[in-house]
CSV table of C-alpha atoms in Angstrom, one decimal:
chain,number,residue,atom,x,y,z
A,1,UNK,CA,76.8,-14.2,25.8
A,2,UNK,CA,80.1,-13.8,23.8
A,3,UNK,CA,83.0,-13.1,25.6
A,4,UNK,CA,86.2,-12.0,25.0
A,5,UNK,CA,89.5,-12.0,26.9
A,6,UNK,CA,91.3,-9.2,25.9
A,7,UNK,CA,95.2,-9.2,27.0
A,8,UNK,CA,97.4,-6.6,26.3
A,9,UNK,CA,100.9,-7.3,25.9
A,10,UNK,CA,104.4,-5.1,25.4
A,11,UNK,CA,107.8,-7.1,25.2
A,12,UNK,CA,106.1,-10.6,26.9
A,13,UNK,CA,107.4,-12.9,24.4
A,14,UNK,CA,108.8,-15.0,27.9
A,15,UNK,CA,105.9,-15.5,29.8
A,16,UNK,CA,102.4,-14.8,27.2
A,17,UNK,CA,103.0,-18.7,25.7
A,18,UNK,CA,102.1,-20.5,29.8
A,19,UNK,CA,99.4,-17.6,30.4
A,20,UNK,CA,97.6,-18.4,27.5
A,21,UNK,CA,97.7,-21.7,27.8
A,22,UNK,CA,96.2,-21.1,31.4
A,23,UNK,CA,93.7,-19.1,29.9
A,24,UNK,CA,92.2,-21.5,27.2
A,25,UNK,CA,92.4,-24.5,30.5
A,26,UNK,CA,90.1,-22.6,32.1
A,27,UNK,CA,87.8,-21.1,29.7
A,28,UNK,CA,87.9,-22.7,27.0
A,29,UNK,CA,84.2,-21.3,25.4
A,30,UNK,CA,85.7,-17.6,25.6
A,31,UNK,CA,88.0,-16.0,22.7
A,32,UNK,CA,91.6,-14.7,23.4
A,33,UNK,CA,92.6,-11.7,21.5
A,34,UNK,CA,96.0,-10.5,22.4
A,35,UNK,CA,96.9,-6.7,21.5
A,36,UNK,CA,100.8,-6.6,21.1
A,37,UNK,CA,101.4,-3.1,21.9
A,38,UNK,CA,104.4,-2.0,19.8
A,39,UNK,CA,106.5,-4.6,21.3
A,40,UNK,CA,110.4,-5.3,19.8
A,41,UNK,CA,111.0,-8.9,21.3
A,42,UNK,CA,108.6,-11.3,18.6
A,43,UNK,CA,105.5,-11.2,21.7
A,44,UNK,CA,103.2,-11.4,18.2
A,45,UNK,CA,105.0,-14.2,16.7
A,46,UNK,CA,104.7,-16.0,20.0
A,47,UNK,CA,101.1,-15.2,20.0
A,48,UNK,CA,100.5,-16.3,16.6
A,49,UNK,CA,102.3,-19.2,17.1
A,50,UNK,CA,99.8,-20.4,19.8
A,51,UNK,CA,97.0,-19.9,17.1
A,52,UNK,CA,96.1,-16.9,19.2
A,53,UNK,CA,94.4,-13.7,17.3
A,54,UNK,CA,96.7,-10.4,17.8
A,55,UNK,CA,96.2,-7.1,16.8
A,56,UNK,CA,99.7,-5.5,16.8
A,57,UNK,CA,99.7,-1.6,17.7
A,58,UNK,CA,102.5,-0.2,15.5
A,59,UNK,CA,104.6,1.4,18.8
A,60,UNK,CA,103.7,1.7,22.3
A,61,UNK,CA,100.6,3.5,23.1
A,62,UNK,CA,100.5,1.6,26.7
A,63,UNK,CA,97.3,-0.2,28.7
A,64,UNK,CA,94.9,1.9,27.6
A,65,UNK,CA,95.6,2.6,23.8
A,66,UNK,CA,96.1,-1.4,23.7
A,67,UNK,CA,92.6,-1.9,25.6
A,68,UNK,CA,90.9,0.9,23.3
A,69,UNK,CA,91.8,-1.5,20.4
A,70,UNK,CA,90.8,-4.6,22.3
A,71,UNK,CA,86.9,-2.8,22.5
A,72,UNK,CA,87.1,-1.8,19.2
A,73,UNK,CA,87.6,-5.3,18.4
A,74,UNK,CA,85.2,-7.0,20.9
A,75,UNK,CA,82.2,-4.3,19.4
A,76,UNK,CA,83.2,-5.0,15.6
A,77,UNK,CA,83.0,-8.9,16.4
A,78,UNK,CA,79.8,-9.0,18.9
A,79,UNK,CA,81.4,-9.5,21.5
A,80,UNK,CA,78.3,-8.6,24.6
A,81,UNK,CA,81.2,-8.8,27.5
A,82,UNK,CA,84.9,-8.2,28.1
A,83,UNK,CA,87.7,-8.9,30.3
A,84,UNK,CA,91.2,-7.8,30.7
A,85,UNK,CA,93.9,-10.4,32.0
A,86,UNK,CA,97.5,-9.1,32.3
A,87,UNK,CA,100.2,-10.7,30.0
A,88,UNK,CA,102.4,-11.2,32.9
A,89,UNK,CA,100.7,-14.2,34.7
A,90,UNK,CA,99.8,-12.1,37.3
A,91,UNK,CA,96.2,-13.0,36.9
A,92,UNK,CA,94.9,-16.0,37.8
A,93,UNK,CA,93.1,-17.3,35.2
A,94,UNK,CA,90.8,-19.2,37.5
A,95,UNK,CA,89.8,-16.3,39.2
A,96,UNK,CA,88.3,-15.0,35.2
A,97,UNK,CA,84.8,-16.7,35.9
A,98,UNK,CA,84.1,-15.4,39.2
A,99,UNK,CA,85.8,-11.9,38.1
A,100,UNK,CA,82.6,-12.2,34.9
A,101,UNK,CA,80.1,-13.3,37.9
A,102,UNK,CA,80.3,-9.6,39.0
A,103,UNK,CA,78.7,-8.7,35.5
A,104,UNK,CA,75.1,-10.0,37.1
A,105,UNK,CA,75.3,-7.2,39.5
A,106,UNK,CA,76.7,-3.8,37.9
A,107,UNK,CA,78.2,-3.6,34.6
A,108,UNK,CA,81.8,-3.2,35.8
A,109,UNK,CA,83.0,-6.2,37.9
A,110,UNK,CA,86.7,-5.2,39.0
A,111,UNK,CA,89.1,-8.3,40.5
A,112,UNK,CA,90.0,-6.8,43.9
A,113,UNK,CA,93.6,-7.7,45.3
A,114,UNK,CA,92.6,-5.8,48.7
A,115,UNK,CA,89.3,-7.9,49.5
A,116,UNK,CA,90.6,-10.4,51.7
A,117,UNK,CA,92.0,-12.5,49.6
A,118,UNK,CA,95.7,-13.4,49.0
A,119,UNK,CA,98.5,-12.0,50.4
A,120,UNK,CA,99.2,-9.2,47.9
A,121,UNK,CA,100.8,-5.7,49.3
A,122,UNK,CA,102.0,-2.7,48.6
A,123,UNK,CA,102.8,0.0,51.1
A,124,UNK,CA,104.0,3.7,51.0
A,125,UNK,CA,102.5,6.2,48.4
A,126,UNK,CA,101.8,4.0,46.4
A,127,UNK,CA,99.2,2.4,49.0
A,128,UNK,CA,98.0,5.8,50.3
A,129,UNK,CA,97.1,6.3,46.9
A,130,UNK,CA,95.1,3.4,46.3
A,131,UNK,CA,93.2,3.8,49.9
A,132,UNK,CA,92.7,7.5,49.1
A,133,UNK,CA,91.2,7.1,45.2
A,134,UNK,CA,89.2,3.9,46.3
A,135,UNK,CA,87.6,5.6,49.2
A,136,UNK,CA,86.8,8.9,46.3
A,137,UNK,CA,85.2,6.3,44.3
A,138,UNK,CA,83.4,4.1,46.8
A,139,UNK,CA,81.2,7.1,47.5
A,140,UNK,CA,80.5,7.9,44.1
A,141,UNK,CA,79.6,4.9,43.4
A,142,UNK,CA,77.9,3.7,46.3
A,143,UNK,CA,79.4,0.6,47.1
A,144,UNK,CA,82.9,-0.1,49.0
A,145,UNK,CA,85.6,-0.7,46.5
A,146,UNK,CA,89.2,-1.3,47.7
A,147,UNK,CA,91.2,-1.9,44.5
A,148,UNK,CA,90.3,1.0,42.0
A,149,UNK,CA,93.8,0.4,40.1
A,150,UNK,CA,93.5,-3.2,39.6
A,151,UNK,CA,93.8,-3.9,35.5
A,152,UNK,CA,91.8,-7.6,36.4
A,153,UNK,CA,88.6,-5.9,35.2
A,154,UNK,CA,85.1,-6.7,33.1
A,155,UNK,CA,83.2,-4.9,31.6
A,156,UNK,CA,79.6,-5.6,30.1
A,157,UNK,CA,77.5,-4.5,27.2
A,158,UNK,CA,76.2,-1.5,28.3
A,159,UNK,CA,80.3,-0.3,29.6
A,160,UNK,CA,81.6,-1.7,26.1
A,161,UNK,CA,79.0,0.4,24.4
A,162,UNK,CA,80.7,3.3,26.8
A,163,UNK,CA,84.6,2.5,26.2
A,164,UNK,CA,84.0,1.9,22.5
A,165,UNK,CA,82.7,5.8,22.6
A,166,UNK,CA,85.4,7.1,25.6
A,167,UNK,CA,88.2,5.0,26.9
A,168,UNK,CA,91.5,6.8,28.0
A,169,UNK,CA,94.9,6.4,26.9
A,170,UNK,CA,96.7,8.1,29.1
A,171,UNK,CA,98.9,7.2,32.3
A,172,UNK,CA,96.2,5.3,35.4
A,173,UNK,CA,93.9,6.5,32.5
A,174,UNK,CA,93.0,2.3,32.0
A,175,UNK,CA,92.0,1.7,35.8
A,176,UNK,CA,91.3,5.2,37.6
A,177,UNK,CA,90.0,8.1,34.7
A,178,UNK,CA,87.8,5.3,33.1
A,179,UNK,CA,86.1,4.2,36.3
A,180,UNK,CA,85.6,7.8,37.2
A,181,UNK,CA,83.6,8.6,33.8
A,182,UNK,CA,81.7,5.4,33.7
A,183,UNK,CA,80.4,6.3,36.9
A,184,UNK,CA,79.6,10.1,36.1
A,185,UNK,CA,78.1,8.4,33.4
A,186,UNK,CA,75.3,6.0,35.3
A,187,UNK,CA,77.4,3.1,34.9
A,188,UNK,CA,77.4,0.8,37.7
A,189,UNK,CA,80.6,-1.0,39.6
A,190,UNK,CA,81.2,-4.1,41.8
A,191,UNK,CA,84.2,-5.5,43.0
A,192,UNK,CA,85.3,-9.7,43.2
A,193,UNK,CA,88.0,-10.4,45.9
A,194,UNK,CA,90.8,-12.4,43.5
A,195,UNK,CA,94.4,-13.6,44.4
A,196,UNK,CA,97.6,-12.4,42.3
A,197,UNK,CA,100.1,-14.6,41.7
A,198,UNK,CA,103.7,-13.8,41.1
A,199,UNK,CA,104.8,-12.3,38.2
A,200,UNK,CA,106.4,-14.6,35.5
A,201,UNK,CA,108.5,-12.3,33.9
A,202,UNK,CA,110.2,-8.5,34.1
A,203,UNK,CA,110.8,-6.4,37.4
A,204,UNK,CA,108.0,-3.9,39.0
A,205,UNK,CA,109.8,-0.7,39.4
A,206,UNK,CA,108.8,0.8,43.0
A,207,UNK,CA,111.0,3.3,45.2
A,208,UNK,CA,109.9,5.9,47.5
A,209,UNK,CA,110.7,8.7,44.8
A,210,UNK,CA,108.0,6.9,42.0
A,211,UNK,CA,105.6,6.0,44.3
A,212,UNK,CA,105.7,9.4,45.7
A,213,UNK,CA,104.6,10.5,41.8
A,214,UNK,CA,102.0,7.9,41.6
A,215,UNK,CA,100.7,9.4,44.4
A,216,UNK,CA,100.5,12.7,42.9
A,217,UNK,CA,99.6,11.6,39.6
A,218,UNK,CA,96.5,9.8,40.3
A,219,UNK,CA,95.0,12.2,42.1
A,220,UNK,CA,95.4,14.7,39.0
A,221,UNK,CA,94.1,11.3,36.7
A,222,UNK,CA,90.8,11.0,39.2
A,223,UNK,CA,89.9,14.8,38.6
A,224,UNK,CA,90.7,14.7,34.8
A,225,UNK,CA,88.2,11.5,35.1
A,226,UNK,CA,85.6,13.5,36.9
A,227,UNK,CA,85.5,16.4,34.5
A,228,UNK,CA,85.6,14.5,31.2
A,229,UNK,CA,83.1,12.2,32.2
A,230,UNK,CA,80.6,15.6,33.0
A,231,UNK,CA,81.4,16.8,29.6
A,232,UNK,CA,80.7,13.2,27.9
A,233,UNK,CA,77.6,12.7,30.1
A,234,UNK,CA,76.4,16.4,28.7
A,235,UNK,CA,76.9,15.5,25.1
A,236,UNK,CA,74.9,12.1,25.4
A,237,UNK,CA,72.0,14.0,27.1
A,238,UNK,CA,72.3,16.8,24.5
């Protein structure tokens, strides 16, 4: 099976070079493509310089525009699986094999940061959030998942087939909307306990005030999911 990493990257010309380099140490018999997505700092000239292919988005179209492109890619190029690792060096690149392991079982394996391993948190609304849209989506699709948001993700021939057709662009649109239509959809999910490392570069911006939004947010984004997903699964059967 071909397999592709896909990384998407805006403004990581300080950190993609190491990632990368971790990346190609530990799977050295999978392709890199990095999607610079509109960044202003030289990311793609990094990129490039690592002998790395790059598709560079003309502006900022954010995680999922820059993953749309990266399935595009993978499906023009016969590419049978796919997974996302963040430019950040947040993902641990050792964690990619066992992360692709999940693909044996459903045809979504997601890298869970709340599956007893590591020592990642996150607390507030931002948490309530996560507990409330991974407990929604564990029952739909019929298996416990704790980490619904997580962008550590693969996806499989039958879900590339899926994104290539309907993959969302817009905000949590990348982790929560396109698990919610896959499913509505008959796809099937798993999740692989990972670790997340610090990240190498740039400042998470979390207050009380945003998180309270995310909360908010991603309970609109799960319903937008739901619906679009009945209206795609309609139009395959029709």
């Amino acid at each position: 099976m071909k397999t592709l990493v896909v990384m998407p990257a805006w403004n990581e010309a300080a950190t993609i070079a190491p990632v990368l380099a971790d990346v190609r140490r530990e799977c050295p018999d999978f392709h890199i493509v990095v999607v610079d997505d509109g960044s202003t700092d030289g990311t793609a000239d990094v990129v490039r310089a690592e002998g790395v292919d790059v598709l560079q988005l003309p502006f900022n179209l954010g995680v999922g525009g820059a993953m749309r492109a990266g399935f595009h890619y993978a499906k023009r190029n016969g590419f049978s699986r796919v997974i996302q690792v963040d430019a950040d060096g947040q993902h641990d690149p050792s964690d990619i094999r066992a992360v692709l392991a999940g693909l044996d079982r459903a045809d979504i394996s997601i890298g869970a940061r709340f599956a007893d391993t590591g020592d990642y948190t996150v607390a507030g609304p931002r948490r309530w959030a996560m507990v409330l849209l991974s407990t929604i989506l564990s029952r739909r699709a019929g298996t416990r998942l704790t980490d619904v948001t997580s962008g550590f993700r693969a996806a499989n021939q039958a879900a590339l087939d899926y994104y290539v057709r309907f993959f969302p662009v817009e905000y949590l649109g990348d982790t929560v909307e396109s698990l919610a239509g896959a499913l509505q959809n008959g796809l099937t999910v798993t999740q692989v306990p990972v670790s997340m490392r610090p990240r190498a570069g740039g400042r998470p911006s979390q207050n009380f005030a945003r998180s309270s939004v995310y909360l908010v947010r991603s309970m609109f984004v799960l319903s937008l999911g739901i619906v679009r997903g009945r209206r795609i699964a309609h139009k395959a059967a029709a």
